[in-house]
PDB file of C-alpha atoms and ligand atoms in Angstrom:
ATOM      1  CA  UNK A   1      16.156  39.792 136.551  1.00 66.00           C
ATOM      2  CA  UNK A   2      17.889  42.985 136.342  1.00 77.00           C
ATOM      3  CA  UNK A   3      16.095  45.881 133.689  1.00 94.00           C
ATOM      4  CA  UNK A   4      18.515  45.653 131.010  1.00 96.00           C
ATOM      5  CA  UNK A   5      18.518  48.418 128.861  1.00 97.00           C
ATOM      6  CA  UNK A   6      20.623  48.328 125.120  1.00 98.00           C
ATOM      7  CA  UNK A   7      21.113  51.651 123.623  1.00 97.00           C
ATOM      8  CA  UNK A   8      23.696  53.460 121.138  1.00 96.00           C
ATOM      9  CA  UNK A   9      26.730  54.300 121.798  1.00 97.00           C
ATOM     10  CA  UNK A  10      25.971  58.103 123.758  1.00 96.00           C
ATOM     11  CA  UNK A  11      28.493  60.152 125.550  1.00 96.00           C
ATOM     12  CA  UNK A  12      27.441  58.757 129.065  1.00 95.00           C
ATOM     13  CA  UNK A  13      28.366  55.273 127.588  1.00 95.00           C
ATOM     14  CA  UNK A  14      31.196  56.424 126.581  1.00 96.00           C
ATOM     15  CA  UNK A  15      32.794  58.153 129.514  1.00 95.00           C
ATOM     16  CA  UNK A  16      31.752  54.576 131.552  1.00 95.00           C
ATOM     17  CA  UNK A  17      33.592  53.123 128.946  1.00 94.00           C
ATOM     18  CA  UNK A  18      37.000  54.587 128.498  1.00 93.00           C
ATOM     19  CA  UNK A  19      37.178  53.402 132.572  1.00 92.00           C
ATOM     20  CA  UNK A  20      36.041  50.297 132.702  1.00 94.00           C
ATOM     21  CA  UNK A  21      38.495  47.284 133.546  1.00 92.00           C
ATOM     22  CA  UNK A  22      37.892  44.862 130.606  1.00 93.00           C
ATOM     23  CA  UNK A  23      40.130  41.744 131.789  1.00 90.00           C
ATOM     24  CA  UNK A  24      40.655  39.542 130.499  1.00 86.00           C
ATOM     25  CA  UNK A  25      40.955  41.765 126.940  1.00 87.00           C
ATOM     26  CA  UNK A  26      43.814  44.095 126.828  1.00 83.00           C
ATOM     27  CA  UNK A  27      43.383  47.603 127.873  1.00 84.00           C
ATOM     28  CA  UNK A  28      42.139  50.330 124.828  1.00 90.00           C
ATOM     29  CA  UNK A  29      43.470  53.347 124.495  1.00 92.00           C
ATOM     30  CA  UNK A  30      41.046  56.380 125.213  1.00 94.00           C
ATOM     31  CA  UNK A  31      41.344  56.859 121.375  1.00 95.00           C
ATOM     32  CA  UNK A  32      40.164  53.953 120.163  1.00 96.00           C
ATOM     33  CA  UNK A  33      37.170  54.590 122.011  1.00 96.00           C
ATOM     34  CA  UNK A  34      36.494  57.836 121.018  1.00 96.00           C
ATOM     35  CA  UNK A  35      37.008  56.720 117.393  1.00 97.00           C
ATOM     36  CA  UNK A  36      33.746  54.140 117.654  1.00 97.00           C
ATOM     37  CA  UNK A  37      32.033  56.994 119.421  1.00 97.00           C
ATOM     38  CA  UNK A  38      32.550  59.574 116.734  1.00 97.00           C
ATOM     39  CA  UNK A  39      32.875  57.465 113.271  1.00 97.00           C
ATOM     40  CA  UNK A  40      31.176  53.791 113.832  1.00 97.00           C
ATOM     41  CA  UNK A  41      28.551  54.655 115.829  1.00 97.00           C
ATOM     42  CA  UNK A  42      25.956  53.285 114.172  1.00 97.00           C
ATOM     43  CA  UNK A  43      27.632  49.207 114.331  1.00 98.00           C
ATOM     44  CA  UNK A  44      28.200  49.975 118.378  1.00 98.00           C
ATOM     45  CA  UNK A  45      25.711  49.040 121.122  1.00 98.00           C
ATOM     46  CA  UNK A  46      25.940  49.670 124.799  1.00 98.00           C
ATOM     47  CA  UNK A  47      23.984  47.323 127.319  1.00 98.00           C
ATOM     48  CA  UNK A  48      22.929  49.448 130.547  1.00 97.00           C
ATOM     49  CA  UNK A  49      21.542  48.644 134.046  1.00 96.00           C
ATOM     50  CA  UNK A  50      19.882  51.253 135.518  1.00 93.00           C
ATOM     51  CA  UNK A  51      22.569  54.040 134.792  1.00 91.00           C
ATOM     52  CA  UNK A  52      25.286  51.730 134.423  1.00 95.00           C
ATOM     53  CA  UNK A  53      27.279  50.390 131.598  1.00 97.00           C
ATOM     54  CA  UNK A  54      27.792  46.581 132.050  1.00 97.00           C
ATOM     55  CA  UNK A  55      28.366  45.778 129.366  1.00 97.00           C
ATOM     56  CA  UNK A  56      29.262  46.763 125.313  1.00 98.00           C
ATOM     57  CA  UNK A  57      29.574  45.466 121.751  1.00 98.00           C
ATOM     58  CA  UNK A  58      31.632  47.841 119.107  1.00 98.00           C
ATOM     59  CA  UNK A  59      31.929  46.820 115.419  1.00 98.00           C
ATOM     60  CA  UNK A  60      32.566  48.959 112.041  1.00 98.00           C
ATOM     61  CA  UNK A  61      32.174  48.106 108.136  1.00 98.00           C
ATOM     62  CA  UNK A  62      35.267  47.203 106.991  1.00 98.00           C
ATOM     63  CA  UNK A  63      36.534  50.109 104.630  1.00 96.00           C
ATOM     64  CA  UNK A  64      37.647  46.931 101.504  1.00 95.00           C
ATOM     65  CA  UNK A  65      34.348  45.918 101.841  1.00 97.00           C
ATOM     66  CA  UNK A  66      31.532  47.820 102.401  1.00 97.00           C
ATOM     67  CA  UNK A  67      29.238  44.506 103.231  1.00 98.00           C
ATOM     68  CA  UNK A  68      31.495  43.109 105.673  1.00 98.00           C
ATOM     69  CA  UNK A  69      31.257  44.440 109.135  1.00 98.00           C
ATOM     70  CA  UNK A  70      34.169  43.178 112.035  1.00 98.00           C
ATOM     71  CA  UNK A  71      33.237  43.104 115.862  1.00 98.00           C
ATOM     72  CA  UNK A  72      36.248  44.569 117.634  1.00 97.00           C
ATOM     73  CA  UNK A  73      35.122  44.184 120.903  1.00 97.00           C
ATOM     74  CA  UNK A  74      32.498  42.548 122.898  1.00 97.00           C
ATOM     75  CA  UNK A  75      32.659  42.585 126.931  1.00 97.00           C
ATOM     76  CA  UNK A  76      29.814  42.096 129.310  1.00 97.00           C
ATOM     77  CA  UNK A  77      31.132  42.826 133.373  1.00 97.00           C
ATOM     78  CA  UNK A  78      32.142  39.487 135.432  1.00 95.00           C
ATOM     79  CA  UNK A  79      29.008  40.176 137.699  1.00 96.00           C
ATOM     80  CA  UNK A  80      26.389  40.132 134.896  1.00 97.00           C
ATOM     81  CA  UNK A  81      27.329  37.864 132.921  1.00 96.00           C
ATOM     82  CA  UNK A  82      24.994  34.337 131.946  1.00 96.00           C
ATOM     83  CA  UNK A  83      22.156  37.066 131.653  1.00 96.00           C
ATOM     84  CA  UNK A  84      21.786  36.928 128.088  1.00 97.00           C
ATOM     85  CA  UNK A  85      22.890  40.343 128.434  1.00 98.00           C
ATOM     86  CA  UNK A  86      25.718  39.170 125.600  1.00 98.00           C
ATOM     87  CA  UNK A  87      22.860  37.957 123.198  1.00 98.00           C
ATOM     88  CA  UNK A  88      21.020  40.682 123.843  1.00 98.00           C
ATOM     89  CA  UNK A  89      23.676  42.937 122.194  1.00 98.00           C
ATOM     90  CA  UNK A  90      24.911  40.751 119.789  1.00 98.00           C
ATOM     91  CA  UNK A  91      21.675  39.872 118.462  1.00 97.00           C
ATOM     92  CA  UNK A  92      20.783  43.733 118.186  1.00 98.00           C
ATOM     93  CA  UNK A  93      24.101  44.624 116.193  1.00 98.00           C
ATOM     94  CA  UNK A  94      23.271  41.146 113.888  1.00 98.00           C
ATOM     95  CA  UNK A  95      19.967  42.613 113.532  1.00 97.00           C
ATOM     96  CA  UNK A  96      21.017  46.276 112.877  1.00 97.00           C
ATOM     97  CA  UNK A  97      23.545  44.776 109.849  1.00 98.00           C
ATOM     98  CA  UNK A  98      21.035  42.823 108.809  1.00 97.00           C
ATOM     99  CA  UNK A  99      18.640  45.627 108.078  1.00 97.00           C
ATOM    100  CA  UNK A 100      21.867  47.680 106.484  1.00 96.00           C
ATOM    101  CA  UNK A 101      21.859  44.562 104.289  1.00 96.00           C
ATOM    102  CA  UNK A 102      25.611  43.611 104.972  1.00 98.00           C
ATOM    103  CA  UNK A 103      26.161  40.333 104.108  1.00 98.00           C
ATOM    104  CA  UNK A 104      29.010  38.714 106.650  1.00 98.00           C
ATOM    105  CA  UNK A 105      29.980  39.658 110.065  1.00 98.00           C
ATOM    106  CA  UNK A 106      33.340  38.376 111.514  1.00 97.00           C
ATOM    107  CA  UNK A 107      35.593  38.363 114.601  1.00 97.00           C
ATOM    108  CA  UNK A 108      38.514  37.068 116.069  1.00 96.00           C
ATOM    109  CA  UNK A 109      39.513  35.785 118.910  1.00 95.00           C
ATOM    110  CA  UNK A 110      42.008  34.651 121.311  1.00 92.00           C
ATOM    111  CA  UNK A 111      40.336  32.270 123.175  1.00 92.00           C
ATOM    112  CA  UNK A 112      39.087  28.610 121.507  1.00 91.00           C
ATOM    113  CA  UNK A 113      36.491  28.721 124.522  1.00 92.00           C
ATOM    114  CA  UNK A 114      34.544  31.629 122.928  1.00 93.00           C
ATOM    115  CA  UNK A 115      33.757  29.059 119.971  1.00 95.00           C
ATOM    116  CA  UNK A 116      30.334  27.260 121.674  1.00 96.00           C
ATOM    117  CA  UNK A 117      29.705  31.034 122.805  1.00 97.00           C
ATOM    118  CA  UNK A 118      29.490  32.082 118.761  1.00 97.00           C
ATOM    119  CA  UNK A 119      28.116  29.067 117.164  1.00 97.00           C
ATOM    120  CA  UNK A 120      25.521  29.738 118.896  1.00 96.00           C
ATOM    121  CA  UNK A 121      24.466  32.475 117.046  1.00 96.00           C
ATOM    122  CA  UNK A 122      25.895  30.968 113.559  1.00 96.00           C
ATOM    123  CA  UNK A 123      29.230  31.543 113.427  1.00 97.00           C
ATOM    124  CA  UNK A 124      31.394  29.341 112.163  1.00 96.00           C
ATOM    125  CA  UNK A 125      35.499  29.144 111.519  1.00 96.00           C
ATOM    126  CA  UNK A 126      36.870  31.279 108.503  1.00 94.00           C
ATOM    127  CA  UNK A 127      38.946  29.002 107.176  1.00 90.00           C
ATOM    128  CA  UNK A 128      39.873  31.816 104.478  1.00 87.00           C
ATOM    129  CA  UNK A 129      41.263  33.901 107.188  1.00 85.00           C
ATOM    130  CA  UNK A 130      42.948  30.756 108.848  1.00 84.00           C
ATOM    131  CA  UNK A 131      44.747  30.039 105.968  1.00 83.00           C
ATOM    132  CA  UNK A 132      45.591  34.019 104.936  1.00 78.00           C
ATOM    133  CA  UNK A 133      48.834  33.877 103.081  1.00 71.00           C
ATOM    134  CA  UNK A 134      51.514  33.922 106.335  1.00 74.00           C
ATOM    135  CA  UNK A 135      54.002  35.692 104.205  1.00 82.00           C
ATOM    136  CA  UNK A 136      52.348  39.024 105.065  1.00 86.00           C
ATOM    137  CA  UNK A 137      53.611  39.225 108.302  1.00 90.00           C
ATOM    138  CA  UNK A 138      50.694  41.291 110.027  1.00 91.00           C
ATOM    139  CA  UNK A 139      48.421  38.035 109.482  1.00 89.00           C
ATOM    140  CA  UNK A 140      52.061  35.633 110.269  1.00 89.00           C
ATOM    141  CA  UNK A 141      51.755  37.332 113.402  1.00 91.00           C
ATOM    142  CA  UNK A 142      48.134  37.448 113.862  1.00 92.00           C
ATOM    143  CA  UNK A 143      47.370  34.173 113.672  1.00 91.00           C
ATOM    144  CA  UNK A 144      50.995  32.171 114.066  1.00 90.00           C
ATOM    145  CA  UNK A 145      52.264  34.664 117.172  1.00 92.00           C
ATOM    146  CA  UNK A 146      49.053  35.699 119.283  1.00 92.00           C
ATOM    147  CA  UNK A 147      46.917  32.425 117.864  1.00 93.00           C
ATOM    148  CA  UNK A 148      43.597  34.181 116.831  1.00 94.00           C
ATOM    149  CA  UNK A 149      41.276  32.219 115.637  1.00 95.00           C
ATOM    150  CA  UNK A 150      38.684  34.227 113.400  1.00 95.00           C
ATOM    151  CA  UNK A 151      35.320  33.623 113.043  1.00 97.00           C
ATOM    152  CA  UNK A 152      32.551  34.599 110.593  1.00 97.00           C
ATOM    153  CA  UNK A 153      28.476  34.580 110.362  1.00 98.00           C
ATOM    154  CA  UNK A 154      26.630  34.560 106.911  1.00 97.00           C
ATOM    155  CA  UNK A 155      24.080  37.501 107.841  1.00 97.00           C
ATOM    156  CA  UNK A 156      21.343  36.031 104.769  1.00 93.00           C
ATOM    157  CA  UNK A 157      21.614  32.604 106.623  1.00 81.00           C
ATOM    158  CA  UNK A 158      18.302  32.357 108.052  1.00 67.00           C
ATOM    159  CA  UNK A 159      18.768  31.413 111.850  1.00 56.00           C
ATOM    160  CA  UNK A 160      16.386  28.541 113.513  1.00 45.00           C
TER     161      UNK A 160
HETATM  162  C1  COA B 201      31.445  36.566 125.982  1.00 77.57           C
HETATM  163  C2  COA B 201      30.582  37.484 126.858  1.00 77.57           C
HETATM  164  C3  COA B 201      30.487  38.874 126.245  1.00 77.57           C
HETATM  165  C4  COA B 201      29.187  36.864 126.964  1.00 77.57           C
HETATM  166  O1  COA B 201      28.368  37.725 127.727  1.00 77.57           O
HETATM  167  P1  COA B 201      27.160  37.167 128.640  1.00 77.57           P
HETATM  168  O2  COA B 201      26.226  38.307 128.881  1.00 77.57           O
HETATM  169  O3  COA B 201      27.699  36.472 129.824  1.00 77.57           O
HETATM  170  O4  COA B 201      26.515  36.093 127.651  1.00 77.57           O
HETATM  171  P2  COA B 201      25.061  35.458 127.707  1.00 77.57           P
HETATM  172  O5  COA B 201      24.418  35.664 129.019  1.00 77.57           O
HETATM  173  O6  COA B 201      24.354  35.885 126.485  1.00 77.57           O
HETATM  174  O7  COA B 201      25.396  33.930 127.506  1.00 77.57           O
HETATM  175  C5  COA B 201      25.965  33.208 128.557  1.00 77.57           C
HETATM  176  C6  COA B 201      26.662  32.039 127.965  1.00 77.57           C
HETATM  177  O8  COA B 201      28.040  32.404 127.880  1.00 77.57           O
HETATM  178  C7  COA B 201      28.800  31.419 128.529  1.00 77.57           C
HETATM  179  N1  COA B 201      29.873  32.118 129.227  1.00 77.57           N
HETATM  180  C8  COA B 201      31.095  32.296 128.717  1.00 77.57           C
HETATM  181  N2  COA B 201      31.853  32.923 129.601  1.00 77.57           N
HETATM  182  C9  COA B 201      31.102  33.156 130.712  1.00 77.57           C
HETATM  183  C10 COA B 201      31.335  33.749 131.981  1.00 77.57           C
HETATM  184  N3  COA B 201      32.546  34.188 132.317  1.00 77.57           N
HETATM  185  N4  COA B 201      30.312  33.885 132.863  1.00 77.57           N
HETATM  186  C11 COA B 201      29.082  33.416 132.537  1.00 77.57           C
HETATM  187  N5  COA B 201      28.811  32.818 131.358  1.00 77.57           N
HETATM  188  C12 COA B 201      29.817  32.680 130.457  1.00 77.57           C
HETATM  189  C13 COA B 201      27.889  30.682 129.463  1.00 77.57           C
HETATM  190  O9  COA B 201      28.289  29.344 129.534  1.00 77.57           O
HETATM  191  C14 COA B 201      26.535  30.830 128.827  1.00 77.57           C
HETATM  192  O10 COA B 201      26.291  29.737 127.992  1.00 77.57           O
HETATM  193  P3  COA B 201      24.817  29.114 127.878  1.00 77.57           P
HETATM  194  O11 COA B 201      23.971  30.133 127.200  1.00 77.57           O
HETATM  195  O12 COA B 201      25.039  27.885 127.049  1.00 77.57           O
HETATM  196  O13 COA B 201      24.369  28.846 129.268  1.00 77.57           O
HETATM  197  C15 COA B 201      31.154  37.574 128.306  1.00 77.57           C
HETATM  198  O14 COA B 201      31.294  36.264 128.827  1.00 77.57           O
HETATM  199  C16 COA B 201      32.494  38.295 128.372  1.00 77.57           C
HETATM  200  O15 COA B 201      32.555  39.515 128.439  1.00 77.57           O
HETATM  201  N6  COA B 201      33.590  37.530 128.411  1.00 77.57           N
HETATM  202  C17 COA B 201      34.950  38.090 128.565  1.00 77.57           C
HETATM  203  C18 COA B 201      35.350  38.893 127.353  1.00 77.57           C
HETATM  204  C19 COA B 201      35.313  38.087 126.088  1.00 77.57           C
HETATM  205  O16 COA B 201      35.781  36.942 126.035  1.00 77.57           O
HETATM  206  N7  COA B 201      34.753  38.712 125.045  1.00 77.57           N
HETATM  207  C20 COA B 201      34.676  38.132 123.735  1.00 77.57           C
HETATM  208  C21 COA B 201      35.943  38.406 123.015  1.00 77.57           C
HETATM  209  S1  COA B 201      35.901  37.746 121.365  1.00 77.57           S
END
């Protein structure tokens, strides 16, 4: 199996990153990237082989509550994938939050196939985001329009 190597989110990552064709997940802007790089840092973890990025996790702790951090986006490239290279950085950011002593870490997602993927690791539905009240319409749209379906781990839940 290939050396996998996970590391923080450095400037080599980076520059990989803003280029890298993410597809199926919709294209970031440059700035969005550079925003993890310079201000989340610490909640972001790059997976390398050799000298290339293959793959990436990038979270943040959510401003409303300091002990809930939100995984914006988690890609691993076609060709490595079913390497555990995915576990491998989710498990390090669970572990990293975990030591911060955050207390829930959540995501959404558009596709219901991703579920087995995340239960895996403990994460189960939030209902409480499910059933946000639709007549804010950034949440209407969220989860009526584009279909989201948000998920969330208990980080004090002690895993088998
Ligand atoms: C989700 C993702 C990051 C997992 O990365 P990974 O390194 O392949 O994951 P792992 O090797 O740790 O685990 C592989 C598991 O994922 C499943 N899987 C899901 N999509 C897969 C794919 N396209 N190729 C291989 N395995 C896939 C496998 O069935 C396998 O399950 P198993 O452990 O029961 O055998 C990766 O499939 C990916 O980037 N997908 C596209 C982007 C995406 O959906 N991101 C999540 C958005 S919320």
């Amino acid at each position: 199996m290939a050396n996998v190597r996970i590391s923080k989110l450095d400037s080599t990552g980076l520059l990989q990153l803003k280029n890298m064709d993410c597809a199926p997940l919709p294209v970031e802007r440059d700035s969005i990237y550079i925003l993890f790089y310079r201000f989340f840092n610490d909640t972001c973890r790059l997976a390398y082989v050799e000298d290339e990025l293959v793959g990436f996790i990038l979270a943040l702790v959510d401003q409303t509550d300091p002990a809930h951090a939100y995984i914006h986006y988690f890609f691993v490239k076609e060709e490595h994938r079913g390497m555990k290279i995915g576990e491998m950085l989710l498990n390090e950011l669970i572990s990293v939050l975990r030591t911060k002593q955050l207390r829930t870490v959540t995501l959404m997602t558009g596709n219901p196939k991703n579920e087995k993927y995340y239960s895996k690791f403990g994460f189960v539905r939030d209902e409480d985001m499910m059933d946000k009240d639709k007549t804010d319409p950034v949440y209407k749209y969220i989860i009526e329009d584009k279909k989201m379906i948000f998920y969330r781990l208990d980080l004090r839940r002690q895993l088998r």
